[in-house]
Coordinates of C-alpha atoms in Angstrom, one line a residue:
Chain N
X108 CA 0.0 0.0 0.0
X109 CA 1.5 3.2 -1.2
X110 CA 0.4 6.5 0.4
X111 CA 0.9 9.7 -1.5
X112 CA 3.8 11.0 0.1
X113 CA 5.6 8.1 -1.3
X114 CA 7.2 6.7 1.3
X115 CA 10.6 5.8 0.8
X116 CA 10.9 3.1 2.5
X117 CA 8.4 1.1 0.4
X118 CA 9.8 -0.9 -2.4
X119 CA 7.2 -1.0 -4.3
X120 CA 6.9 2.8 -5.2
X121 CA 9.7 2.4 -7.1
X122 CA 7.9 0.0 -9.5
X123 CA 4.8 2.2 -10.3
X124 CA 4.7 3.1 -14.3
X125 CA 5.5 6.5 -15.5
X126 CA 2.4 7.8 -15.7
X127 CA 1.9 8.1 -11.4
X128 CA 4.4 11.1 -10.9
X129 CA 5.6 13.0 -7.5
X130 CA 5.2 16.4 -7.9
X131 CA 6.0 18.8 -5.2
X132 CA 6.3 15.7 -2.7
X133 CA 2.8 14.0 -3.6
X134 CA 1.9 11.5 -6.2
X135 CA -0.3 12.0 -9.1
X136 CA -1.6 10.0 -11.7
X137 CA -1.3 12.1 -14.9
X138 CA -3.1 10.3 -18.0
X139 CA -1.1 10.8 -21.2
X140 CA -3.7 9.7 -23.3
X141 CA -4.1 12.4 -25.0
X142 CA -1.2 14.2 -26.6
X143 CA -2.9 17.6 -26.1
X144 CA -4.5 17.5 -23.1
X145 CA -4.0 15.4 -19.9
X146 CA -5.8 15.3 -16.2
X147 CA -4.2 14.8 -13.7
X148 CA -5.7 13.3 -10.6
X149 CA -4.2 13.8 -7.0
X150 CA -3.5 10.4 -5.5
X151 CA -4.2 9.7 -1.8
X152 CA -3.2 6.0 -2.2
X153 CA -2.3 3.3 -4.5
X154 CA -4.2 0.2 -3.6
X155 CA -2.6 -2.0 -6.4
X156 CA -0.2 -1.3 -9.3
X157 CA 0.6 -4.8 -11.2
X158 CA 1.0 -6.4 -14.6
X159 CA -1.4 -8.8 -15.8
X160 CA -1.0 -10.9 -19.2
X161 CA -3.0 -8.5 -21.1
X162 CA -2.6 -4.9 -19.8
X163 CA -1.2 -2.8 -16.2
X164 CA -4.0 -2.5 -14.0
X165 CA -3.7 0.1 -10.8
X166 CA -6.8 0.6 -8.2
X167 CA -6.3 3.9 -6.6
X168 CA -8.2 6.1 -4.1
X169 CA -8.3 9.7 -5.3
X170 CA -9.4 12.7 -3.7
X171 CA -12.0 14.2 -6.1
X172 CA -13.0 11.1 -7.5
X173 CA -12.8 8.5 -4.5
X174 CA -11.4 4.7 -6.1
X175 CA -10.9 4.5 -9.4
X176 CA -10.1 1.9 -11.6
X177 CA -6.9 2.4 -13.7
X178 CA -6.1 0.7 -17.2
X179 CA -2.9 1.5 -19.0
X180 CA -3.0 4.3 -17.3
X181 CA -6.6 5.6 -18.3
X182 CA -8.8 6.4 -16.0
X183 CA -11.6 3.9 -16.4
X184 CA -14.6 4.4 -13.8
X185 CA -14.6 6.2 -9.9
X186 CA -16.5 6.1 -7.2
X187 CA -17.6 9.5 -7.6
X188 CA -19.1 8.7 -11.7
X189 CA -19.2 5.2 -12.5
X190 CA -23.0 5.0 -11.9
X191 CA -23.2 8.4 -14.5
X192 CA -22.1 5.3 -16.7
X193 CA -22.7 2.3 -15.2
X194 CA -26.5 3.7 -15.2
X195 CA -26.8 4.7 -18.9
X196 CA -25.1 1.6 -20.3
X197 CA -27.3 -0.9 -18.1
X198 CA -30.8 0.7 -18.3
X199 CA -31.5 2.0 -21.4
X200 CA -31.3 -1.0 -23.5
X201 CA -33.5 -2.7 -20.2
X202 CA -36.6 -0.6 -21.0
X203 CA -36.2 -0.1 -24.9
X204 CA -36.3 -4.1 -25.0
X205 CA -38.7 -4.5 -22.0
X206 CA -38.1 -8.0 -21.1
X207 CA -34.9 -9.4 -21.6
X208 CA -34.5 -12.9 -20.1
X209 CA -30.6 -13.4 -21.1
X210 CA -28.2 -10.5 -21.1
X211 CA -24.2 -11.1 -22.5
X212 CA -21.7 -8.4 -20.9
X213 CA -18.7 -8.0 -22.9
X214 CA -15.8 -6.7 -20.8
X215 CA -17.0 -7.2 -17.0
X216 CA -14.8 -3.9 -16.2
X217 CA -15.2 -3.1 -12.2
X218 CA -18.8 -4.5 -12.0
X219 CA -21.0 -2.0 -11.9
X220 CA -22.8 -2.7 -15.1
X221 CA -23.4 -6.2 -13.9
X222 CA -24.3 -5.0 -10.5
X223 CA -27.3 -2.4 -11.8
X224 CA -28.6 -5.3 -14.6
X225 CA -29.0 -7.4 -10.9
X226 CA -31.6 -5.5 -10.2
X227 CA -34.2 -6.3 -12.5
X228 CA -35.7 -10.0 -11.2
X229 CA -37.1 -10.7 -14.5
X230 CA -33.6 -10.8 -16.3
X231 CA -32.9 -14.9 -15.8
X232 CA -29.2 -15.2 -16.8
X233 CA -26.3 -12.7 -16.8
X234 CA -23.1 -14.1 -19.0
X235 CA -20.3 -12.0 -18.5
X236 CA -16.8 -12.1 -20.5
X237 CA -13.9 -10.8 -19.3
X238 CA -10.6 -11.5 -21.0
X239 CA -8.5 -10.8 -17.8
X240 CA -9.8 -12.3 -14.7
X241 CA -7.1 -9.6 -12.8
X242 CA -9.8 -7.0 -13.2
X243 CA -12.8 -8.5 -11.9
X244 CA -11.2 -9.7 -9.1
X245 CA -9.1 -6.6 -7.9
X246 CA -12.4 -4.8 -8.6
X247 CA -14.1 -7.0 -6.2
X248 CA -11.7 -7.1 -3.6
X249 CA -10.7 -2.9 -3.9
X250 CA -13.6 -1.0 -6.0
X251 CA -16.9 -2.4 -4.1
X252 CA -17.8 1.3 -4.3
X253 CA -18.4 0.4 -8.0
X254 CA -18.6 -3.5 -8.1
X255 CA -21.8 -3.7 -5.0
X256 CA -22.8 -7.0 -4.5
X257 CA -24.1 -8.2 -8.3
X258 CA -21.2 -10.0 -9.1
X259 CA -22.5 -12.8 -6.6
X260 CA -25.9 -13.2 -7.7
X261 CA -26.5 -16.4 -8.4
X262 CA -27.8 -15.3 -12.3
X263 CA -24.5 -13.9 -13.2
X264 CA -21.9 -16.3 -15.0
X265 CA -18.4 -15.5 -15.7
X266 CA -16.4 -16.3 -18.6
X267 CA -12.8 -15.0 -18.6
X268 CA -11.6 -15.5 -22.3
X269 CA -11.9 -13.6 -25.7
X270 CA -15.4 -11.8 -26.1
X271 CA -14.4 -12.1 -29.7
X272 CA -14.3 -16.0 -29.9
X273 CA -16.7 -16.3 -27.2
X274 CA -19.6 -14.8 -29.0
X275 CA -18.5 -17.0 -32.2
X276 CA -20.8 -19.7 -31.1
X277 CA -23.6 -18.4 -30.0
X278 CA -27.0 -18.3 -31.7
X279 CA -30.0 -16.5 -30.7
X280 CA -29.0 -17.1 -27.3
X281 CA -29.2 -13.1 -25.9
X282 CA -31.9 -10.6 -25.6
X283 CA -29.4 -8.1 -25.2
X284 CA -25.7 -7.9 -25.6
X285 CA -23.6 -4.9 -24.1
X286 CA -20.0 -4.2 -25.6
X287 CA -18.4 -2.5 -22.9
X288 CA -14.6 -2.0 -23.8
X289 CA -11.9 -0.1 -22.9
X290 CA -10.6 1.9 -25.9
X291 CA -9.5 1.1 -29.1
X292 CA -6.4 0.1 -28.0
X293 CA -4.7 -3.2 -26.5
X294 CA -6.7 -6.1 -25.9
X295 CA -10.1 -4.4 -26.8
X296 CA -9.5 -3.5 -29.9
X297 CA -10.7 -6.3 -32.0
X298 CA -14.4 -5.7 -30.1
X299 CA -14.6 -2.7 -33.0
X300 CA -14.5 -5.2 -35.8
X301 CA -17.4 -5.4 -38.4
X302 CA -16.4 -9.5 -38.3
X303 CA -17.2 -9.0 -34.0
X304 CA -20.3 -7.0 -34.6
X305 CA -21.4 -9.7 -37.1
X306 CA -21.0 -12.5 -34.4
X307 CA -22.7 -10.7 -31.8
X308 CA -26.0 -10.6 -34.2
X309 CA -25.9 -14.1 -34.4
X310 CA -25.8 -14.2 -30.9
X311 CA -28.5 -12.1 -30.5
X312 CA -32.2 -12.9 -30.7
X313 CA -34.5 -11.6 -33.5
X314 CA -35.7 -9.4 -31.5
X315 CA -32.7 -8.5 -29.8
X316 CA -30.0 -5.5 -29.4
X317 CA -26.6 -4.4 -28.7
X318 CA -25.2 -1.2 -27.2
X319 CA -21.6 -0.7 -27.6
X320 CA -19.2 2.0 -26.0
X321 CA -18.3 4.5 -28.9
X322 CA -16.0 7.0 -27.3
X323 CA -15.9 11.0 -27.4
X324 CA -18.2 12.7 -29.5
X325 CA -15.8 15.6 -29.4
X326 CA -12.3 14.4 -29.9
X327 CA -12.8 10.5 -31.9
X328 CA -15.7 10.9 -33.3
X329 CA -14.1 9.1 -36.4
X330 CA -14.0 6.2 -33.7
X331 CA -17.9 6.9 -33.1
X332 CA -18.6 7.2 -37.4
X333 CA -16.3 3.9 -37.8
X334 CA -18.5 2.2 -35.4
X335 CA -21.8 3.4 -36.9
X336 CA -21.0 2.6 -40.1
X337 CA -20.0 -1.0 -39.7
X338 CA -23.3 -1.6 -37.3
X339 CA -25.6 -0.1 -40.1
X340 CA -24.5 -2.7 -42.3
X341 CA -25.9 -5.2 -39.9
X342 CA -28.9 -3.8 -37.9
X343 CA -31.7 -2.0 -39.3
X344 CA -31.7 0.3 -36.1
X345 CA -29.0 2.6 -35.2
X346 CA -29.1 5.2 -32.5
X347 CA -26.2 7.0 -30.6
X348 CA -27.2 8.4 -27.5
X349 CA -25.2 10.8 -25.2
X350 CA -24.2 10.7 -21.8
X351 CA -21.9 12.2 -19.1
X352 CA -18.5 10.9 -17.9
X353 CA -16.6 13.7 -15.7
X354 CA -13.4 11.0 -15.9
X355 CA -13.5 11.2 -19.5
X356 CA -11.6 13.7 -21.3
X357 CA -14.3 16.5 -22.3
X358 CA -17.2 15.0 -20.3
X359 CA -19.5 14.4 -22.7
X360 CA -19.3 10.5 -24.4
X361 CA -21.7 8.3 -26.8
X362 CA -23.1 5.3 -26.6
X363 CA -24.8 3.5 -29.3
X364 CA -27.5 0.9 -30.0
X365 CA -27.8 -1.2 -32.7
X366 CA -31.4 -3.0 -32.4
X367 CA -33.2 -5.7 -34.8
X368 CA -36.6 -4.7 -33.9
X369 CA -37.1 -1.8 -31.1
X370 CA -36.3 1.5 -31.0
X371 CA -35.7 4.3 -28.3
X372 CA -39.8 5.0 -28.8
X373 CA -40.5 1.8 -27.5
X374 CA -38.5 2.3 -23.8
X375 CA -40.7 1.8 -20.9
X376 CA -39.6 4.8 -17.9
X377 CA -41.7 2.5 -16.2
X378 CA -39.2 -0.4 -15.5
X379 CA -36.5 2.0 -14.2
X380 CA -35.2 0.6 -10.7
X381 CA -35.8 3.4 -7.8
X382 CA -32.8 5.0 -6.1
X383 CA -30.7 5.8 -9.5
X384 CA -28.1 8.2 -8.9
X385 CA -28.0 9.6 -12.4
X386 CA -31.0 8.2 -14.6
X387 CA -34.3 8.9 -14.7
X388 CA -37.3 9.1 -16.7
X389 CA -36.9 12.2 -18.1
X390 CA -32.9 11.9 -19.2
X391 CA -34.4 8.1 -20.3
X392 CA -36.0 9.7 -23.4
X393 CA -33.7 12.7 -23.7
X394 CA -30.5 10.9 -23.7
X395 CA -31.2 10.2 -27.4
X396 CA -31.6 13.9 -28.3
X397 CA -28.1 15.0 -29.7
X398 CA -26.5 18.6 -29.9
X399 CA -26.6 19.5 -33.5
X400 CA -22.3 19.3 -33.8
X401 CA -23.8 15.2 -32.9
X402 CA -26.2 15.0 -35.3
X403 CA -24.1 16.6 -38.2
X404 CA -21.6 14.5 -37.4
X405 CA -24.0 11.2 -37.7
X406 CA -25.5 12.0 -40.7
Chain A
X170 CA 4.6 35.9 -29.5
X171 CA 5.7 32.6 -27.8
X172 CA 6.2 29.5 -29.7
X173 CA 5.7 26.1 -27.6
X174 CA 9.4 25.3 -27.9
X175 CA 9.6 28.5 -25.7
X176 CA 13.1 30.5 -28.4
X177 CA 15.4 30.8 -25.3
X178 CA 15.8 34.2 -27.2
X179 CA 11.9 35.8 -26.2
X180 CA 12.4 37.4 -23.1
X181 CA 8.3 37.6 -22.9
X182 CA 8.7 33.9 -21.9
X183 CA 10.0 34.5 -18.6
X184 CA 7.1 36.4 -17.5
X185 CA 5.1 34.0 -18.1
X186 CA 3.1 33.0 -14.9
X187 CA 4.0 29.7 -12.7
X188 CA 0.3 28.2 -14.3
X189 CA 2.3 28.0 -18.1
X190 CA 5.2 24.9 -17.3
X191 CA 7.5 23.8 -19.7
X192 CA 7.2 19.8 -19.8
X193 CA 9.7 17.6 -22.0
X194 CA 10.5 20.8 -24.1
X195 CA 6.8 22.0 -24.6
X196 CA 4.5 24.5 -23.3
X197 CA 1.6 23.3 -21.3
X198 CA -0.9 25.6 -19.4
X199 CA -1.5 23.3 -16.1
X200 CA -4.7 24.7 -14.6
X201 CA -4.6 25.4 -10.5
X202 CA -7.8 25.5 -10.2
X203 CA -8.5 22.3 -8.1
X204 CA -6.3 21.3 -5.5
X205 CA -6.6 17.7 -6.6
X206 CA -7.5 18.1 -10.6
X207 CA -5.8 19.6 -12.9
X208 CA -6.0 19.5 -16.3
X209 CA -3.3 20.2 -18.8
X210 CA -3.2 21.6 -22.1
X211 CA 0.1 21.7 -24.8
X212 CA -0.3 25.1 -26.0
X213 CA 0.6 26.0 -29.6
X214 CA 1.4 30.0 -28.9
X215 CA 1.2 32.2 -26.3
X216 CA -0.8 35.4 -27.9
X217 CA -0.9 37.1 -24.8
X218 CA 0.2 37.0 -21.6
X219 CA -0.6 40.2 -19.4
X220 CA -1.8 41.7 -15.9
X221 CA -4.8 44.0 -16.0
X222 CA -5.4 46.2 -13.0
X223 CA -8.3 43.0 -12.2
X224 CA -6.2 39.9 -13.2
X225 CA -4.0 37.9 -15.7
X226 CA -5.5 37.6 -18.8
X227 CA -3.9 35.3 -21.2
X228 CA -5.1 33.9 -24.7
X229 CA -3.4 31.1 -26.1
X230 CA -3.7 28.8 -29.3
X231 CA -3.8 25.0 -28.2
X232 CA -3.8 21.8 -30.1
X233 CA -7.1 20.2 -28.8
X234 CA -9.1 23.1 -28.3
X235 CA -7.7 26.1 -31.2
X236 CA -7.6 29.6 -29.4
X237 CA -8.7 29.9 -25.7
X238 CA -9.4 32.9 -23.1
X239 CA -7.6 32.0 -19.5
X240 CA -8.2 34.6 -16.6
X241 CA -5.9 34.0 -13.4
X242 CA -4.6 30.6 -14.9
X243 CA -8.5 29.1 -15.8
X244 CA -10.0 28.2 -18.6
X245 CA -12.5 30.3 -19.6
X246 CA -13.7 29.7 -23.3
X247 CA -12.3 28.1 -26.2
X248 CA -12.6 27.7 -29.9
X249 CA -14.1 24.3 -29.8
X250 CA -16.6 24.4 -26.7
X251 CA -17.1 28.2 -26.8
X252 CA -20.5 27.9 -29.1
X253 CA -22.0 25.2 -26.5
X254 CA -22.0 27.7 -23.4
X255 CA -22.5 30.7 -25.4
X256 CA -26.0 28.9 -27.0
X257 CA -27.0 27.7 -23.8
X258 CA -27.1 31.1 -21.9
X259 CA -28.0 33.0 -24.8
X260 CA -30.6 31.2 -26.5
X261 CA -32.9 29.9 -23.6
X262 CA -33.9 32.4 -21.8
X263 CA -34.7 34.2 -25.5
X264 CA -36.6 31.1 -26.1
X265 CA -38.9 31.6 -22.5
X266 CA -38.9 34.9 -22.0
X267 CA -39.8 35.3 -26.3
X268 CA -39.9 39.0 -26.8
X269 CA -37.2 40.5 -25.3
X270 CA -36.2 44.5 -26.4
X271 CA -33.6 45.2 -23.9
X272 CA -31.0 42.8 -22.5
X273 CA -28.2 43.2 -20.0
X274 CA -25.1 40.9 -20.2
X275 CA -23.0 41.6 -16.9
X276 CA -19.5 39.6 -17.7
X277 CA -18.7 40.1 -21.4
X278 CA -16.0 37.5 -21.6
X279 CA -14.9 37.0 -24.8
X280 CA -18.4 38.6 -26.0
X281 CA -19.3 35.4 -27.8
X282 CA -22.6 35.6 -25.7
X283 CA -23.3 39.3 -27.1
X284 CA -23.0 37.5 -30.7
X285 CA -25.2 35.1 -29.9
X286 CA -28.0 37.7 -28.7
X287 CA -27.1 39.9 -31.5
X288 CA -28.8 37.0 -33.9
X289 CA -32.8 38.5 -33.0
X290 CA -33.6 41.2 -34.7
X291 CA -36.5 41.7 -32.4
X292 CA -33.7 42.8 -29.8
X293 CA -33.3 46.1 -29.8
X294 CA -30.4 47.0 -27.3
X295 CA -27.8 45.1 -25.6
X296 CA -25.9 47.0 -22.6
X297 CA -22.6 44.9 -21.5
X298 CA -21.1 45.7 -18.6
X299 CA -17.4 44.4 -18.1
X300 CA -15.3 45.7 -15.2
X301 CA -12.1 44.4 -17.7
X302 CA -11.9 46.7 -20.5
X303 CA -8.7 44.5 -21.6
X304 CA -10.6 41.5 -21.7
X305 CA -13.1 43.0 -24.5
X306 CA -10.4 44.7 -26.7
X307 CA -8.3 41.6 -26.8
X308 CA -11.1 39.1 -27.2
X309 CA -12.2 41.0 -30.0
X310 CA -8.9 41.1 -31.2
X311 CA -7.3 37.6 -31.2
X312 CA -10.4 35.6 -30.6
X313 CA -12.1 36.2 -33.7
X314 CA -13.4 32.7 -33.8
X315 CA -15.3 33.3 -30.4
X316 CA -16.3 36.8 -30.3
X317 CA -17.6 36.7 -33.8
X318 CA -18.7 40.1 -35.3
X319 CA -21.8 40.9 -32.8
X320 CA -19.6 43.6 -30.5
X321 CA -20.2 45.7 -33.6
X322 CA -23.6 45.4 -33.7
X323 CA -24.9 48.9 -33.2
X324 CA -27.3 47.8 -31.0
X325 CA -24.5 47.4 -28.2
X326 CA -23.4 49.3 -25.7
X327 CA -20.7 48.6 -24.0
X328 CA -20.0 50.0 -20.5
X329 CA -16.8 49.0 -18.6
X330 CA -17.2 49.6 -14.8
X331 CA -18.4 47.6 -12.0
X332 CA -21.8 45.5 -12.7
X333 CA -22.6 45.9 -9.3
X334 CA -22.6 49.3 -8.9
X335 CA -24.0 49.1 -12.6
X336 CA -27.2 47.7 -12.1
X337 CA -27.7 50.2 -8.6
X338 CA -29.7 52.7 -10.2
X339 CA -31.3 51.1 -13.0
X340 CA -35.2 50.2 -12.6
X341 CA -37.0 48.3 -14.4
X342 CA -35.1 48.7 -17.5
X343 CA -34.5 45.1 -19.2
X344 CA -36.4 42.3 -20.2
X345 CA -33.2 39.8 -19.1
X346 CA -30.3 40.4 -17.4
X347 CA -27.7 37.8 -18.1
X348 CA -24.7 37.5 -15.1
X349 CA -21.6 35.7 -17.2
X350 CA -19.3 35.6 -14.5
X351 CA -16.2 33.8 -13.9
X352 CA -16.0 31.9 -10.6
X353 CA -16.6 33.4 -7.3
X354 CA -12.9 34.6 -6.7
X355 CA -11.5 37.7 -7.8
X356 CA -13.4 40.8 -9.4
X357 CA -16.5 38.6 -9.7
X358 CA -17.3 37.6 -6.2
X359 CA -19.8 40.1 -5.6
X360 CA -21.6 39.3 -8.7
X361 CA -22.7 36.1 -6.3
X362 CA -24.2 37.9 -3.3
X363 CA -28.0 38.6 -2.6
X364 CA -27.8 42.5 -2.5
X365 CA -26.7 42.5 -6.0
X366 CA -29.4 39.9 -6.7
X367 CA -31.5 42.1 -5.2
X368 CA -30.5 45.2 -7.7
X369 CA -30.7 42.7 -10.7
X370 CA -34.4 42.1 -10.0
X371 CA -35.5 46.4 -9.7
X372 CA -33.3 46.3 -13.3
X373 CA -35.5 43.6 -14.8
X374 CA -39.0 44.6 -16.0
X375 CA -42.1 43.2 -14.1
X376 CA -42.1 40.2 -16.9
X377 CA -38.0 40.2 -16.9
X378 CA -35.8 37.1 -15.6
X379 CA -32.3 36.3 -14.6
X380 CA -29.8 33.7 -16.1
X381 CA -26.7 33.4 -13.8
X382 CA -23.3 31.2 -14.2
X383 CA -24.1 29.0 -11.3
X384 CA -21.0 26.6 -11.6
X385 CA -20.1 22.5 -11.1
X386 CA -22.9 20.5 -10.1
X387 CA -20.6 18.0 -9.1
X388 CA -17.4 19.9 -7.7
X389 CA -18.9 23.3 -6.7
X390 CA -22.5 21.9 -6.0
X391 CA -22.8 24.4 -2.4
X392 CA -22.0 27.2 -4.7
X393 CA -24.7 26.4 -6.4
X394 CA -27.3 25.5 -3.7
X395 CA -26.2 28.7 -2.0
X396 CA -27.0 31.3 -5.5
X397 CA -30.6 29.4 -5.7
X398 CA -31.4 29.8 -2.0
X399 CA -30.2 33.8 -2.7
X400 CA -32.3 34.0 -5.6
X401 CA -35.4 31.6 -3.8
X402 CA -35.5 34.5 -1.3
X403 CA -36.5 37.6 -4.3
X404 CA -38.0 35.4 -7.0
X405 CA -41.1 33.4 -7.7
X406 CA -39.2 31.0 -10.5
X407 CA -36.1 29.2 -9.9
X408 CA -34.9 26.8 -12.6
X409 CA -31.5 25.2 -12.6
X410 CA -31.0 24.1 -16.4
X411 CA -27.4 21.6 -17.6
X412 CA -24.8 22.0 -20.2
X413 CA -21.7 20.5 -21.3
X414 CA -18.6 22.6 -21.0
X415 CA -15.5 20.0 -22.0
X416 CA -12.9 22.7 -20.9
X417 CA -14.4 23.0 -17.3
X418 CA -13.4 20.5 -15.2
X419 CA -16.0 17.2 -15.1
X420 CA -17.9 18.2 -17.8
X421 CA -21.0 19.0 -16.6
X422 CA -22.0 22.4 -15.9
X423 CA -25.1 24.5 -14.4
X424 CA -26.9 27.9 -15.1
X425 CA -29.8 29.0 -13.1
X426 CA -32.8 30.8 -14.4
X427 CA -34.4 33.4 -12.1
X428 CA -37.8 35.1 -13.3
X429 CA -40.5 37.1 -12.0
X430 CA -43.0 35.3 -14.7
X431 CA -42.3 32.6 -17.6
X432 CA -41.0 29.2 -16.8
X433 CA -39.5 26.8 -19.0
X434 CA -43.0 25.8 -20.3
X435 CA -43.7 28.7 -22.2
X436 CA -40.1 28.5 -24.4
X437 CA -41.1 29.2 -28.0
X438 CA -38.7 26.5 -29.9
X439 CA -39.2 28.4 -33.0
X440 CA -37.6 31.1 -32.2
X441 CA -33.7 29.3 -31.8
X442 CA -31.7 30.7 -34.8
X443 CA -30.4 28.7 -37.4
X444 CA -27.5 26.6 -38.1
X445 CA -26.2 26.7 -34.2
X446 CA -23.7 24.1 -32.8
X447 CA -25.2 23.0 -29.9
X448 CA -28.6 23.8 -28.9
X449 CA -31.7 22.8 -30.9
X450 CA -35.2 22.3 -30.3
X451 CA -35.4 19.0 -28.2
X452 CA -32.3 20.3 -25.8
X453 CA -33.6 23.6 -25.3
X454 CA -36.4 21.5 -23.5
X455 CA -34.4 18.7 -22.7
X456 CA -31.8 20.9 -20.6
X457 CA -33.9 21.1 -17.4
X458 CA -34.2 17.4 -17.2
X459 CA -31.4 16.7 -14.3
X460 CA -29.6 14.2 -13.5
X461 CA -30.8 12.7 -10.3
X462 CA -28.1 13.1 -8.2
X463 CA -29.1 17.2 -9.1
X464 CA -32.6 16.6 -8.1
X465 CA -31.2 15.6 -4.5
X466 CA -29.1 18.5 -4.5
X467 CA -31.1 21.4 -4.8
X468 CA -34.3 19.8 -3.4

């Protein structure tokens, strides 16, 4: 355990990656995503900083944004925001399908998408892949800020391999399928392929849908057209909606849906869980309404 | 002028505040703000770099976010996020209060606001009061791209004193009175307390109403509870509306509508101006649907 003074006579702050730096005497985690911009978040202690086979992974406790899960050095969720996300990627596709049985998480993350789809008791069966099994446990163990108690429901099953060859089998086995990856980058970037999106239709039921992660609106939004593109040649239904991540660089991020049969019309407010932090019935319908740079963008 | 390599041979680079750092060669401008967030941003050119007699101005060309107005080392407005707070302030209370002659911006900023306004014709005077002359001239000068061509619009008067001592003998003189402040630090702390609310509401007309900066719902969220009690005690309407700012810190961002009369029901969608950036007809309803955790808060 490493506090932010950086105590010298702990070993291990000597094998944190460059991107935690001291400066002026406390520790920082400075994400160099971005060549252009960077955040820097003010570390009050680094629960875990380790190498797994597929990518670094740190769990740290901040002071803005309470734990946070860290991948390559990108923020990924906090205490403070992950239900703003965990929220918009778990119950909009609920009530626009209205009553999925059998739900497939791609990319388990710290939890929290699994732990608000626990909620409904009419969802029977929650599959979740994970390709590294580091994650979900160091998110259990450290983020249960984030994680709750869904990961132990007795309807969630976890599969830590390749989304991307775990999907190739599967047919008409999911009312809804959610693609939550990390960026482009590293071991998620093959979950952007049109050959991935193709597999998860035929995992999907005919009346089933996906919603994918499709990055900043603002600065990759050839990432966000890419992604549209190559699920328009699949699905009949596309809609990007638009949510609020405070971790993510600009704030403002997409999501997307690709359906076979309903659209955002359809959603029931109705089947909302109570006690939401961010969502509600209102922002529900109105995530789907886009600022025009969005829309012109789309087209 | 400054390039990012910082020439060893421009002796304006030494006078460049502490908040401009020179990282692996470059010039970043590494906002103070929060003690335990900062973001950064690589800056192309320094186009100015000076003290006023209220505070350091500075206007710099970046890589992620093209030309940008920084008062006292924070970001105020840039080229690529400027046109999604300037449409937000401007064009909703237009919308509800939907015959306004006579407006009053206090807090020109980079007077990208005033260009917005200056887009009715049915608005027949625009007074901005701006306690930093310097602000105006430069804005107008090297931030084109923001400030647009509306300061020129005959219809404005510009008046560059104090807005609080400003509104003191006006009475019932404007239709809306628009308070663009920066935070509440510096020359614009009074700009948040209730006697100049108080003077803001003889200004306004018996049908007028107030739109005020009202900061971070997530980081700042007591600044915010504490302007809507101020303004709870002298008017009848209080409605807190979102936006997306990606150069303030989190994202997410508030502005608080004060009026003796109209409420957000009566906004006349038609009346939004053509080919904007951000706002359109479903957001300019859209916009007062908060986020739960908002809800809580001001409740």
């Amino acid at each position: 355990m490493l506090t932010s003074k950086m105590e010298s006579n702990d070993a291990n702050c000597l094998d944190l990656p460059d991107f935690f730096k001291e400066i002026d005497g406390e520790l920082w985690l400075v994400e160099e995503e971005r060549g252009n911009m960077k955040i820097q978040y003010r570390v009050k202690e680094v629960l875990l900083s380790e190498y797994t086979p597929y990518q670094h992974i740190s769990i740290i406790d901040t002071y803005d944004f309470g734990r946070c899960l860290v991948l390559d050095g990108i923020m990924q969720t906090t205490e403070l925001d992950g239900p703003m996300y965990n929220e918009m990627v778990a119950h909009v596709p609920v009530a626009i399908h209205k009553n999925p049985k059998g739900i497939l998480i791609i990319g388990a993350g710290a939890c929290g998408v699994i732990n608000e789809l626990t909620k409904y008791p009419f969802i029977e069966r929650i599959d979740v892949v994970e390709i590294d099994k580091v994650v979900v446990q160091e998110s259990i163990d450290k983020l249960k800020c984030i994680a709750g108690n869904g990961y132990s429901d007795e309807r969630v099953h976890f599969f830590f391999e390749d989304g991307s060859k775990f999907v190739k089998d599967k047919q008409n086995c999911y009312d809804i399928v959610i693609i939550d990856s990390s960026d482009p980058i590293g071991p998620s970037r093959i979950l952007y392929s049109e050959e991935f999106y193709s597999d998860v239709k035929s995992a999907l039921k005919e009346d089933g849908l996906l919603i994918c992660q499709s990055e900043s609106p603002l600065f990759y939004k050839e990432i966000l057209k890419t992604i549209r593109k190559r699920l328009k040649n699949l699905f009949p239904i596309i809609k990007t909606y638009k949510l609020i991540v405070p971790c993510f660089p600009g704030g403002i991020w997409s999501l997307t849906m690709a359906s076979k049969k309903y659209s955002p019309e359809d959603a029931d407010p109705n089947l909302l869980p109570p006690n939401t932090m961010h969502i509600n019935k209102e922002l529900l319908k109105s995530c789907f309404d886009l600022p025009n740079f969005m829309k012109d963008d789309l087209e």
